CSV table of C-alpha atoms (C1' of nucleotides) in Angstrom, one decimal:
chain,number,residue,atom,x,y,z
A,742,MET,CA,0.0,0.0,0.0
A,743,THR,CA,1.4,3.3,-1.1
A,744,ASP,CA,-0.4,6.5,-0.1
A,745,PHE,CA,-0.4,9.7,1.8
A,746,ASP,CA,-1.3,9.8,5.5
A,747,LEU,CA,-1.3,6.1,6.1
A,748,LYS,CA,-1.7,6.6,9.8
A,749,GLU,CA,-5.3,7.8,9.2
A,750,LYS,CA,-6.0,4.9,6.9
A,751,PHE,CA,-4.6,2.4,9.4
A,752,LYS,CA,-6.8,3.9,12.1
A,753,THR,CA,-9.8,3.3,9.8
A,754,LEU,CA,-8.7,-0.3,9.1
A,755,ARG,CA,-8.3,-1.0,12.8
A,756,ARG,CA,-11.7,0.5,13.7
A,757,GLU,CA,-13.1,-1.9,11.1
A,758,GLY,CA,-11.2,-4.8,12.6
A,759,ALA,CA,-9.3,-5.3,9.4
A,760,ALA,CA,-5.6,-6.3,9.2
A,761,LEU,CA,-3.0,-3.8,8.2
A,762,PRO,CA,-1.0,-4.2,5.0
A,763,LYS,CA,2.2,-6.0,5.4
A,764,THR,CA,4.2,-3.7,3.3
A,765,PHE,CA,3.4,0.0,2.9
A,766,CYS,CA,4.9,3.3,1.9
A,767,ASP,CA,3.8,6.7,3.1
A,768,LEU,CA,4.7,9.4,0.6
A,769,GLY,CA,3.9,12.2,2.9
A,770,VAL,CA,6.5,11.0,5.4
A,771,ALA,CA,8.9,10.3,2.5
A,772,PHE,CA,8.7,13.8,1.2
A,773,TRP,CA,8.9,15.3,4.7
A,774,LEU,CA,12.2,13.4,5.2
A,775,LEU,CA,13.5,14.9,2.0
A,776,ASN,CA,12.7,18.4,3.1
A,777,PRO,CA,11.1,18.7,6.6
A,778,ASP,CA,10.6,22.4,6.2
A,779,GLU,CA,8.3,22.0,3.2
A,780,ALA,CA,5.0,23.1,4.6
A,781,LYS,CA,2.8,21.1,2.3
A,782,HIS,CA,2.8,17.4,1.7
A,783,GLU,CA,-0.2,16.9,-0.5
A,784,PRO,CA,0.1,15.0,-3.8
A,785,GLU,CA,-1.1,18.0,-5.8
A,786,TYR,CA,1.6,20.3,-4.5
A,787,LEU,CA,4.3,17.7,-4.6
A,788,SER,CA,3.6,16.6,-8.2
A,789,GLU,CA,3.9,20.2,-9.4
A,790,ARG,CA,6.9,21.0,-7.2
A,791,TYR,CA,9.0,17.9,-7.9
A,792,LEU,CA,7.7,16.3,-11.0
A,793,HIS,CA,6.6,19.5,-12.8
A,794,THR,CA,3.3,18.1,-13.8
A,795,LYS,CA,-0.3,18.7,-12.8
A,796,SER,CA,-1.2,15.1,-13.3
A,797,ILE,CA,-1.0,13.1,-10.1
A,798,SER,CA,0.6,9.7,-10.2
A,799,LYS,CA,1.4,8.0,-6.9
A,800,LYS,CA,3.7,5.7,-8.7
A,801,ALA,CA,5.7,8.5,-10.2
A,802,LEU,CA,5.9,10.3,-6.8
A,803,ALA,CA,6.9,7.0,-5.1
A,804,ALA,CA,9.7,6.4,-7.7
A,805,TYR,CA,10.9,10.0,-7.3
A,806,ALA,CA,10.9,9.7,-3.5
A,807,GLU,CA,12.7,6.4,-3.6
A,808,LYS,CA,15.4,7.8,-5.8
A,809,ARG,CA,16.0,10.8,-3.6
A,810,LEU,CA,15.9,8.9,-0.3
A,811,LYS,CA,18.6,6.7,-1.7
A,812,GLU,CA,20.6,9.6,-2.9
A,813,TYR,CA,20.4,11.2,0.6
A,814,LYS,CA,21.0,7.9,2.4
A,815,LEU,CA,17.7,8.2,4.2
A,816,GLU,CA,16.4,4.8,3.2
A,817,ALA,CA,17.3,3.1,6.5
A,818,LEU,CA,15.7,5.9,8.6
A,819,PHE,CA,12.6,5.8,6.4
A,820,ARG,CA,12.3,2.0,6.3
A,821,ASP,CA,13.4,1.0,9.8
A,822,VAL,CA,12.1,4.0,11.8
A,823,GLU,CA,9.6,6.2,10.3
A,824,LEU,CA,7.5,3.6,8.5
A,825,PRO,CA,7.3,1.1,11.4
A,826,LEU,CA,6.3,4.0,13.6
A,827,ILE,CA,3.1,4.7,11.6
A,828,PRO,CA,1.0,1.8,12.9
A,829,ILE,CA,2.4,2.4,16.4
A,830,LEU,CA,1.2,6.0,16.4
A,831,ALA,CA,-2.1,4.9,14.9
A,832,GLU,CA,-2.5,2.4,17.8
A,833,MET,CA,-1.6,5.0,20.4
A,834,GLU,CA,-4.0,7.6,19.0
A,835,LEU,CA,-6.9,5.1,18.9
A,836,ARG,CA,-6.2,3.9,22.4
A,837,GLY,CA,-6.1,7.4,23.9
A,838,ILE,CA,-5.6,8.2,27.5
A,839,ALA,CA,-8.2,8.3,30.2
A,840,VAL,CA,-9.1,11.5,32.1
A,841,ASP,CA,-11.1,11.6,35.3
A,842,ARG,CA,-14.1,13.7,34.2
A,843,LYS,CA,-15.3,14.2,37.7
A,844,ALA,CA,-11.9,15.6,38.7
A,845,LEU,CA,-11.9,17.8,35.7
A,846,GLN,CA,-15.3,19.2,36.5
A,847,ALA,CA,-14.3,19.8,40.1
A,848,LEU,CA,-11.1,21.5,39.0
A,849,ASP,CA,-13.0,23.6,36.5
A,850,ALA,CA,-15.4,24.8,39.1
A,851,GLU,CA,-12.6,25.5,41.6
A,852,LEU,CA,-10.5,27.4,39.0
A,853,GLY,CA,-13.6,29.3,38.0
A,854,LYS,CA,-14.2,30.6,41.5
A,855,LYS,CA,-10.6,31.6,42.0
A,856,ILE,CA,-10.5,33.4,38.6
A,857,THR,CA,-13.7,35.3,39.4
A,858,ALA,CA,-12.4,36.3,42.8
A,859,LEU,CA,-9.0,37.4,41.3
A,860,ALA,CA,-10.8,39.4,38.6
A,861,LYS,CA,-12.7,41.2,41.3
A,862,ASP,CA,-9.5,42.0,43.1
A,863,ILE,CA,-7.9,43.3,39.9
A,864,TYR,CA,-10.9,45.5,39.0
A,865,ARG,CA,-11.1,46.9,42.5
A,866,THR,CA,-7.4,47.7,42.5
A,867,ALA,CA,-7.5,49.1,39.0
A,868,GLY,CA,-10.5,51.3,39.8
A,869,GLY,CA,-12.7,49.7,37.2
A,870,PRO,CA,-13.3,46.7,35.0
A,871,PHE,CA,-11.3,45.9,31.8
A,872,ASN,CA,-10.4,42.9,29.8
A,873,ILE,CA,-7.5,41.3,31.8
A,874,ASN,CA,-6.8,38.9,28.9
A,875,SER,CA,-6.1,41.8,26.5
A,876,PRO,CA,-2.4,42.7,26.7
A,877,LYS,CA,-3.2,46.0,25.1
A,878,GLN,CA,-5.8,47.0,27.8
A,879,LEU,CA,-3.7,45.5,30.6
A,880,GLY,CA,-0.7,47.6,29.4
A,881,GLN,CA,-2.8,50.8,29.5
A,882,ILE,CA,-4.1,50.0,32.9
A,883,LEU,CA,-0.7,49.2,34.4
A,884,PHE,CA,1.5,51.9,32.8
A,885,GLU,CA,-1.0,54.7,32.1
A,886,LYS,CA,-3.9,54.6,34.5
A,887,LEU,CA,-2.0,53.2,37.5
A,888,ALA,CA,1.2,54.9,36.2
A,889,ILE,CA,3.5,52.1,37.3
A,890,SER,CA,7.1,52.8,36.3
A,891,GLY,CA,8.0,51.1,33.1
A,892,GLU,CA,11.7,51.1,34.0
A,893,GLY,CA,13.4,48.1,32.6
A,894,VAL,CA,10.3,46.9,30.8
A,895,LYS,CA,10.7,45.6,27.2
A,896,LYS,CA,8.5,46.5,24.3
A,897,THR,CA,6.9,43.8,22.1
A,898,LYS,CA,7.7,43.3,18.5
A,899,GLY,CA,4.7,45.5,17.6
A,900,GLY,CA,6.1,48.4,19.7
A,901,ALA,CA,3.6,48.1,22.7
A,902,VAL,CA,4.8,47.7,26.3
A,903,SER,CA,5.1,44.1,27.0
A,904,THR,CA,2.9,42.6,29.7
A,905,ASN,CA,4.5,39.1,29.7
A,906,ILE,CA,5.7,37.2,32.8
A,907,ASP,CA,9.1,38.7,32.7
A,908,THR,CA,7.7,42.2,32.7
A,909,LEU,CA,5.2,41.4,35.5
A,910,MET,CA,8.0,39.9,37.6
A,911,THR,CA,10.1,43.0,37.3
A,912,ILE,CA,7.3,45.3,38.3
A,913,LYS,CA,5.8,43.0,40.9
A,914,GLU,CA,6.9,45.1,43.8
A,915,ARG,CA,5.8,48.4,42.2
A,916,HIS,CA,2.1,47.9,42.6
A,917,PRO,CA,-0.1,45.4,44.5
A,918,ILE,CA,-2.2,44.7,41.4
A,919,VAL,CA,0.6,42.8,39.8
A,920,LYS,CA,0.6,39.7,41.9
A,921,TYR,CA,-3.2,39.4,41.3
A,922,ILE,CA,-2.5,39.5,37.6
A,923,LEU,CA,0.2,36.9,37.8
A,924,GLU,CA,-2.0,34.5,39.6
A,925,TYR,CA,-5.0,35.3,37.3
A,926,ARG,CA,-2.8,34.5,34.3
A,927,GLU,CA,-1.6,31.2,35.7
A,928,LEU,CA,-5.1,30.0,36.5
A,929,PHE,CA,-6.8,31.3,33.4
A,930,LYS,CA,-4.2,29.6,31.3
A,931,LEU,CA,-4.8,26.3,33.0
A,932,GLN,CA,-8.5,26.5,32.7
A,933,SER,CA,-8.8,27.7,29.1
A,934,THR,CA,-5.9,25.7,27.6
A,935,TYR,CA,-6.3,22.4,29.5
A,936,VAL,CA,-9.2,21.9,31.8
A,937,LYS,CA,-12.0,23.1,29.4
A,938,PRO,CA,-10.7,21.5,26.2
A,939,LEU,CA,-9.9,18.2,27.9
A,940,GLN,CA,-13.5,17.9,29.0
A,941,GLU,CA,-14.7,18.7,25.4
A,942,LEU,CA,-12.3,16.2,23.9
A,943,ALA,CA,-12.9,13.3,26.1
A,944,ASP,CA,-14.9,10.5,24.4
A,945,THR,CA,-17.7,8.5,25.9
A,946,ASN,CA,-15.2,6.3,27.6
A,947,GLY,CA,-13.5,9.3,29.1
A,948,ARG,CA,-10.5,9.0,26.9
A,949,VAL,CA,-8.8,11.7,25.0
A,950,HIS,CA,-7.1,10.9,21.7
A,951,THR,CA,-4.3,13.2,20.5
A,952,THR,CA,-3.1,13.3,16.9
A,953,TYR,CA,0.6,12.9,16.4
A,954,LEU,CA,2.0,14.9,13.5
A,955,GLN,CA,4.8,12.8,12.0
A,956,THR,CA,5.6,15.4,9.4
A,957,GLY,CA,5.1,18.5,11.7
A,958,THR,CA,8.7,19.5,12.7
A,959,SER,CA,11.9,20.5,11.0
A,960,THR,CA,14.1,18.5,13.3
A,961,GLY,CA,12.5,15.0,13.3
A,962,ARG,CA,10.5,15.3,16.5
A,963,LEU,CA,6.9,14.4,16.6
A,964,SER,CA,4.3,16.9,17.6
A,965,SER,CA,0.9,16.4,19.2
A,966,GLN,CA,-2.3,18.2,18.6
A,967,ASN,CA,-6.0,18.4,19.4
A,968,PRO,CA,-5.2,18.1,22.3
A,969,ASN,CA,-1.5,18.7,22.5
A,970,LEU,CA,-0.5,16.2,25.2
A,971,GLN,CA,3.1,17.2,25.0
A,972,ASN,CA,2.6,20.4,26.9
A,973,ILE,CA,0.6,19.4,29.8
A,974,PRO,CA,1.7,21.5,32.8
A,975,THR,CA,4.3,20.0,35.2
A,976,GLY,CA,5.5,21.3,38.5
A,977,GLY,CA,3.6,23.7,40.8
A,978,GLU,CA,0.5,23.0,42.8
A,979,TRP,CA,-2.1,23.8,40.2
A,980,ALA,CA,-0.2,22.3,37.3
A,981,ASN,CA,0.0,19.1,39.3
A,982,ARG,CA,-3.8,19.1,39.8
A,983,VAL,CA,-4.2,19.3,36.0
A,984,ARG,CA,-1.7,16.5,35.4
A,985,SER,CA,-3.4,14.4,38.0
A,986,VAL,CA,-6.6,14.2,36.0
A,987,PHE,CA,-4.9,11.7,33.7
A,988,VAL,CA,-5.5,8.2,35.1
A,989,PRO,CA,-4.8,4.7,34.1
A,990,GLU,CA,-7.6,2.2,33.4
A,991,LYS,CA,-8.7,0.2,36.3
A,992,GLY,CA,-6.3,-2.6,37.0
A,993,TYR,CA,-3.5,-0.7,35.3
A,994,ALA,CA,-0.8,1.7,36.5
A,995,PHE,CA,1.1,4.4,34.7
A,996,VAL,CA,4.7,3.9,34.1
A,997,SER,CA,6.9,6.6,32.6
A,998,PHE,CA,10.3,6.1,31.1
A,999,ASP,CA,12.4,9.2,30.5
A,1000,TYR,CA,15.8,9.4,28.9
A,1001,SER,CA,18.2,11.2,31.3
A,1002,GLN,CA,19.8,14.3,29.6
A,1003,ILE,CA,19.4,12.7,26.2
A,1004,GLU,CA,20.3,15.9,24.2
A,1005,LEU,CA,23.5,16.6,26.3
A,1006,ARG,CA,24.6,13.0,25.8
A,1007,VAL,CA,24.0,13.3,22.1
A,1008,LEU,CA,26.0,16.6,22.1
A,1009,ALA,CA,28.9,15.0,24.1
A,1010,SER,CA,28.9,12.1,21.5
A,1011,LEU,CA,28.8,14.4,18.5
A,1012,CYS,CA,31.6,16.7,19.6
A,1013,GLY,CA,33.6,14.0,21.5
A,1014,ASP,CA,34.5,16.2,24.3
A,1015,PRO,CA,36.6,14.0,26.7
A,1016,GLN,CA,35.4,15.6,29.9
A,1017,MET,CA,31.7,15.3,29.0
A,1018,ILE,CA,32.1,11.8,27.8
A,1019,LYS,CA,33.9,10.8,31.0
A,1020,ALA,CA,31.2,12.4,33.1
A,1021,PHE,CA,28.4,10.6,31.4
A,1022,THR,CA,30.3,7.3,31.3
A,1023,GLU,CA,31.0,7.5,35.0
A,1024,GLY,CA,27.4,8.6,35.8
A,1025,ALA,CA,28.6,11.9,37.2
A,1026,ASP,CA,26.4,15.0,37.6
A,1027,ILE,CA,27.0,16.9,34.3
A,1028,HIS,CA,25.7,20.2,35.7
A,1029,ARG,CA,28.1,20.0,38.7
A,1030,LEU,CA,30.9,19.2,36.3
A,1031,THR,CA,30.1,22.2,34.2
A,1032,ALA,CA,29.8,24.4,37.3
A,1033,ALA,CA,33.1,23.2,38.7
A,1034,ASN,CA,34.7,24.1,35.3
A,1035,VAL,CA,33.3,27.5,34.6
A,1036,PHE,CA,33.6,28.6,38.3
A,1037,ASN,CA,37.1,27.0,38.6
A,1038,VAL,CA,36.3,25.3,41.9
A,1039,PRO,CA,36.6,21.6,42.9
A,1040,ILE,CA,33.5,19.5,42.3
A,1041,ALA,CA,32.9,19.3,46.0
A,1042,ASN,CA,32.7,23.1,46.3
A,1043,VAL,CA,29.9,23.6,43.8
A,1044,THR,CA,27.0,25.4,45.4
A,1045,PRO,CA,23.4,24.9,44.4
A,1046,GLU,CA,23.4,28.4,42.8
A,1047,MET,CA,26.5,27.5,40.8
A,1048,ARG,CA,24.9,24.3,39.6
A,1049,ARG,CA,21.7,26.2,38.6
A,1050,LEU,CA,23.7,28.5,36.4
A,1051,ALA,CA,25.7,25.7,34.9
A,1052,LYS,CA,22.4,23.8,34.1
A,1053,THR,CA,21.1,26.9,32.2
A,1054,LEU,CA,24.4,27.1,30.4
A,1055,ASN,CA,24.3,23.4,29.4
A,1056,PHE,CA,20.9,23.6,28.0
A,1057,GLY,CA,21.6,27.0,26.4
A,1058,VAL,CA,24.6,25.6,24.5
A,1059,VAL,CA,22.5,23.0,22.8
A,1060,TYR,CA,20.4,25.9,21.5
A,1061,GLY,CA,23.2,28.1,20.4
A,1062,MET,CA,22.4,30.6,23.2
A,1063,GLY,CA,24.2,34.0,23.2
A,1064,ALA,CA,25.3,36.1,26.2
A,1065,GLN,CA,22.2,38.2,26.0
A,1066,ALA,CA,19.8,35.3,26.4
A,1067,PHE,CA,22.0,33.7,29.0
A,1068,ALA,CA,22.0,36.9,31.0
A,1069,LYS,CA,18.2,37.2,30.8
A,1070,THR,CA,17.4,33.6,31.8
A,1071,SER,CA,20.1,33.5,34.5
A,1072,GLY,CA,19.8,36.9,36.0
A,1073,LEU,CA,23.4,37.7,35.4
A,1074,SER,CA,24.7,40.9,33.8
A,1075,PHE,CA,25.6,40.8,30.2
A,1076,THR,CA,29.3,41.0,31.0
A,1077,GLU,CA,29.1,38.2,33.5
A,1078,ALA,CA,27.1,36.0,31.2
A,1079,LYS,CA,29.6,36.5,28.4
A,1080,LYS,CA,32.4,35.6,30.7
A,1081,PHE,CA,30.8,32.3,31.7
A,1082,ILE,CA,30.0,31.4,28.1
A,1083,ASP,CA,33.6,32.1,27.1
A,1084,GLU,CA,34.8,30.1,30.0
A,1085,TYR,CA,32.5,27.3,29.0
A,1086,PHE,CA,33.9,27.1,25.5
A,1087,HIS,CA,37.4,27.3,26.9
A,1088,ASP,CA,36.7,24.3,29.2
A,1089,PHE,CA,34.7,22.3,26.6
A,1090,ALA,CA,36.7,23.3,23.6
A,1091,GLN,CA,35.4,20.4,21.5
A,1092,VAL,CA,31.8,21.7,21.8
A,1093,LYS,CA,33.0,25.0,20.3
A,1094,THR,CA,34.9,23.2,17.5
A,1095,TRP,CA,31.9,21.1,16.6
A,1096,GLN,CA,29.6,24.1,16.5
A,1097,GLU,CA,32.0,25.9,14.2
A,1098,GLU,CA,32.2,22.9,12.0
A,1099,ILE,CA,28.5,22.4,11.7
A,1100,LYS,CA,27.9,26.1,11.0
A,1101,ALA,CA,30.6,26.0,8.3
A,1102,PHE,CA,28.9,23.0,6.8
A,1103,ALA,CA,25.6,24.7,6.8
A,1104,ARG,CA,27.1,27.7,5.0
A,1105,THR,CA,28.9,25.6,2.4
A,1106,HIS,CA,26.0,23.2,1.7
A,1107,GLY,CA,22.9,25.0,2.6
A,1108,TYR,CA,21.7,22.2,4.8
A,1109,VAL,CA,22.8,20.1,7.8
A,1110,VAL,CA,22.4,16.3,8.5
A,1111,ASN,CA,22.4,14.3,11.6
A,1112,ARG,CA,24.1,11.0,12.2
A,1113,ASN,CA,21.2,9.1,10.6
A,1114,GLY,CA,21.0,11.2,7.5
A,1115,ARG,CA,18.1,13.2,8.7
A,1116,ARG,CA,18.5,16.6,7.0
A,1117,ARG,CA,17.3,20.1,7.3
A,1118,LEU,CA,17.6,22.8,4.6
A,1119,LEU,CA,19.2,26.0,5.9
A,1120,LEU,CA,19.4,28.3,3.0
A,1121,HIS,CA,19.6,31.4,5.2
A,1122,ALA,CA,23.0,30.3,6.6
A,1123,THR,CA,24.6,32.6,4.0
A,1124,SER,CA,22.1,35.3,4.2
A,1125,MET,CA,23.4,38.8,4.1
A,1126,PHE,CA,21.0,39.7,6.9
A,1127,ARG,CA,23.0,39.0,10.0
A,1128,GLY,CA,19.9,38.2,12.1
A,1129,GLU,CA,18.7,35.7,9.5
A,1130,ALA,CA,22.1,34.1,9.2
A,1131,ALA,CA,22.5,33.8,13.0
A,1132,GLU,CA,19.1,32.2,13.2
A,1133,ALA,CA,20.1,29.6,10.6
A,1134,GLU,CA,23.3,29.0,12.5
A,1135,ARG,CA,21.5,28.3,15.7
A,1136,ALA,CA,19.2,25.9,13.9
A,1137,ALA,CA,22.3,24.3,12.4
A,1138,ILE,CA,23.7,23.7,15.9
A,1139,ASN,CA,20.5,22.4,17.3
A,1140,MET,CA,19.1,20.2,14.6
A,1141,PRO,CA,21.7,17.4,14.7
A,1142,VAL,CA,21.3,17.2,18.4
A,1143,GLN,CA,17.6,17.4,18.7
A,1144,GLY,CA,17.1,15.3,15.6
A,1145,LEU,CA,19.3,12.5,16.8
A,1146,ALA,CA,17.6,12.5,20.2
A,1147,ALA,CA,14.3,12.3,18.3
A,1148,ASP,CA,15.6,9.3,16.3
A,1149,ILE,CA,16.6,7.5,19.4
A,1150,VAL,CA,13.2,7.9,21.0
A,1151,LYS,CA,11.5,6.7,17.8
A,1152,ILE,CA,13.8,3.7,17.5
A,1153,ALA,CA,13.0,2.9,21.1
A,1154,MET,CA,9.3,3.1,20.4
A,1155,VAL,CA,9.6,0.7,17.4
A,1156,ASN,CA,11.7,-1.8,19.4
A,1157,VAL,CA,9.5,-1.7,22.4
A,1158,ALA,CA,6.4,-2.1,20.3
A,1159,ALA,CA,7.9,-5.1,18.6
A,1160,GLU,CA,8.8,-6.7,21.9
A,1161,ILE,CA,5.3,-6.1,23.3
A,1162,ARG,CA,3.9,-7.8,20.3
A,1163,ARG,CA,6.3,-10.7,20.5
A,1164,ARG,CA,5.3,-11.3,24.1
A,1165,LYS,CA,1.6,-10.9,23.3
A,1166,TRP,CA,1.3,-8.1,25.8
A,1167,ASP,CA,-0.7,-5.9,23.4
A,1168,ASP,CA,-3.5,-5.3,25.9
A,1169,ALA,CA,-1.4,-5.5,29.0
A,1170,VAL,CA,1.3,-3.0,28.1
A,1171,ARG,CA,0.0,0.0,26.3
A,1172,MET,CA,2.2,2.8,25.0
A,1173,LEU,CA,0.1,5.9,25.4
A,1174,LEU,CA,2.2,9.0,25.0
A,1175,THR,CA,5.5,10.1,23.6
A,1176,ILE,CA,6.8,13.4,24.9
A,1177,HIS,CA,10.1,14.0,23.2
A,1178,ASP,CA,12.4,12.2,25.7
A,1179,GLU,CA,9.7,10.3,27.6
A,1180,LEU,CA,7.3,7.4,26.9
A,1181,LEU,CA,4.2,7.0,29.1
A,1182,PHE,CA,2.6,3.5,29.3
A,1183,GLU,CA,-0.3,2.1,31.2
A,1184,VAL,CA,0.6,-1.4,32.3
A,1185,ARG,CA,-1.5,-4.1,33.8
A,1186,LYS,CA,-0.5,-4.3,37.5
A,1187,ASP,CA,0.2,-8.0,37.5
A,1188,ILE,CA,3.1,-7.6,35.1
A,1189,LEU,CA,4.3,-4.2,36.1
A,1190,LYS,CA,7.7,-5.2,37.4
A,1191,GLU,CA,8.3,-7.6,34.5
A,1192,ALA,CA,7.3,-5.0,31.9
A,1193,ILE,CA,9.6,-2.4,33.4
A,1194,GLY,CA,12.4,-5.0,33.3
A,1195,VAL,CA,11.7,-5.5,29.6
A,1196,ILE,CA,11.1,-1.9,28.4
A,1197,GLN,CA,13.9,-0.1,30.3
A,1198,PRO,CA,16.8,-2.0,28.8
A,1199,ILE,CA,15.3,-1.8,25.3
A,1200,MET,CA,15.2,1.9,25.6
A,1201,GLU,CA,18.7,2.1,27.0
A,1202,ARG,CA,20.1,0.0,24.2
A,1203,ALA,CA,18.0,1.6,21.4
A,1204,TYR,CA,21.1,3.4,20.1
A,1205,THR,CA,24.8,3.3,20.6
A,1206,LEU,CA,26.4,6.6,21.5
A,1207,GLU,CA,29.9,7.4,22.8
A,1208,VAL,CA,28.2,7.5,26.2
A,1209,PRO,CA,25.6,5.3,27.8
A,1210,LEU,CA,21.9,6.1,27.6
A,1211,THR,CA,20.1,5.9,30.9
A,1212,VAL,CA,16.4,5.8,31.4
A,1213,ASN,CA,14.6,6.9,34.6
A,1214,VAL,CA,11.5,4.9,35.4
A,1215,LYS,CA,8.5,6.1,37.5
A,1216,THR,CA,5.2,4.6,38.3
A,1217,GLY,CA,2.0,6.1,39.7
A,1218,THR,CA,-1.8,6.1,39.9
A,1219,THR,CA,-2.1,9.3,38.1
A,1220,TRP,CA,0.1,11.2,35.7
A,1221,GLY,CA,0.6,13.8,38.4
A,1222,ASP,CA,2.0,11.6,41.1
A,1223,LEU,CA,4.6,9.5,39.4
A,1224,ALA,CA,7.5,8.5,41.6
B,1302,DC,C1',-19.2,37.0,10.1
B,1303,DG,C1',-14.8,34.2,9.6
B,1304,DC,C1',-9.9,34.6,9.3
B,1305,DA,C1',-5.2,36.1,10.1
B,1306,DT,C1',-2.1,38.2,13.4
B,1307,DA,C1',-0.1,39.6,17.7
B,1308,DC,C1',0.7,38.3,22.2
B,1309,DG,C1',1.4,35.2,25.6
B,1310,DC,C1',2.6,30.7,27.6
B,1311,DG,C1',2.3,25.5,28.4
B,1312,DC,C1',6.0,21.6,27.4
B,1313,DC,C1',10.8,19.2,26.0
C,1473,DA,C1',21.1,47.1,19.8
C,1474,DA,C1',22.2,42.7,20.1
C,1475,DA,C1',15.8,37.2,21.1
C,1476,DC,C1',18.4,30.3,22.9
C,1477,DG,C1',16.4,25.2,19.5
C,1478,DG,C1',11.6,22.7,18.6
C,1479,DC,C1',6.4,22.7,19.1
C,1480,DG,C1',0.4,23.8,19.7
C,1481,DC,C1',-3.1,26.7,21.3
C,1482,DG,C1',-5.8,30.2,23.9
C,1483,DT,C1',-7.7,35.1,23.5
C,1484,DT,C1',-7.8,39.5,21.4
C,1485,DT,C1',-7.8,42.5,17.7
C,1486,DG,C1',-8.1,44.3,13.1
C,1487,DC,C1',-9.2,43.2,8.5
C,1488,DG,C1',-12.1,42.0,4.5
DNA sequence: CGCATACGCGCC
DNA sequence: AAACGGCGCGTTTGCG
């Protein structure tokens, strides 16, 4: 079977109780691999774009895709990872994940009361009602009507005063209304983005079914929509209440498996930095190591504050962060931030070397590839607009890292699914969600321990890097209380 | 009225 | 002066 959007077709077949084809080829996925930034993957568009004809021939498109996948050395990734993933995603989407509708209803009501009360506080303090959800109106109230000092407050792209979290935090002590706004924002966000939609989207069995977009990112990751189950709040009291509405079926427990520092391990492997490799190989705390290096202190003398900064630095490096951004997220001055970044690249020189190499590659070739041949076009790498070129360079630095991490998770999903099938655990061990570096399962309680013993090593051996992959396992009775 | 955009914010 | 990679989605606002 050769077609576009096979996942949807597989779902239909499964709903009808029909068997899935043994061999299949998804042209949408194929063309996405060839150029993941291509917005459209419909046959009409692709025929015209690549075959220069208005007539649509799946055969011709398939032949073309096959030729190009071979040329780009993407066949293995396509055949062994992306294609086998399709029926797995179809199964996950069909299965869905259960939400506790009573708990959602109660949370909705509770949030509603809190939000109403906060709105009253805000109107009273502001001297009259306005639309708190309108950044424009809020900005006028804060900086004109209440005349709060706008010192140190950034403007938005459109030129208006920003009212985002950062702004509100900096002016928090300048007026009592600000802390009401902050709390209102948090609760309104939770209610409107999560609590209300989840109730709408739950089916008659109380399960919500996300849709995974296999061709939705430029780096190789999956994305999730309608609802997006990859951005459910985590941490914080209210966020945890939201997460806790996700529950396993009766007789099952949730088990989550998350890769520890997968992107940093990938980075260490790609650049071959001896210190980083040693740290991961020995199971050391990478953020402590970084802190010890950039602060020039022994590991034992690293304070929590030093570690916190080092952690920000480590993540930032993967994204191609500059001093400005580091200063902003860390609270350091620009000069201090720059000093630490320079120190970081001095201590981890191979990271710098690798970044320069990949940037040069992007400039020379107009694209980058990761270890599995996954590619991303970056035609702006040679742009004469500095901002545009810098953006492409950051993408060049990030894609091989994020993309390889994505490959590893996908390979793990394929291998785990195969083992579940081999053991005839299809109904007992259900892969429910994939959240970039984490897989969430619901597992029948009687085989909980056994299933963990099977899944964890498969994930840890999914891919061979220069450093070990480690997977943390947690279990729980809701998604909010995994331990 | 629907639609696109700006803004803001949730996650990895 | 200088915006760190990748996403999806809510509300508001202005447009046709």
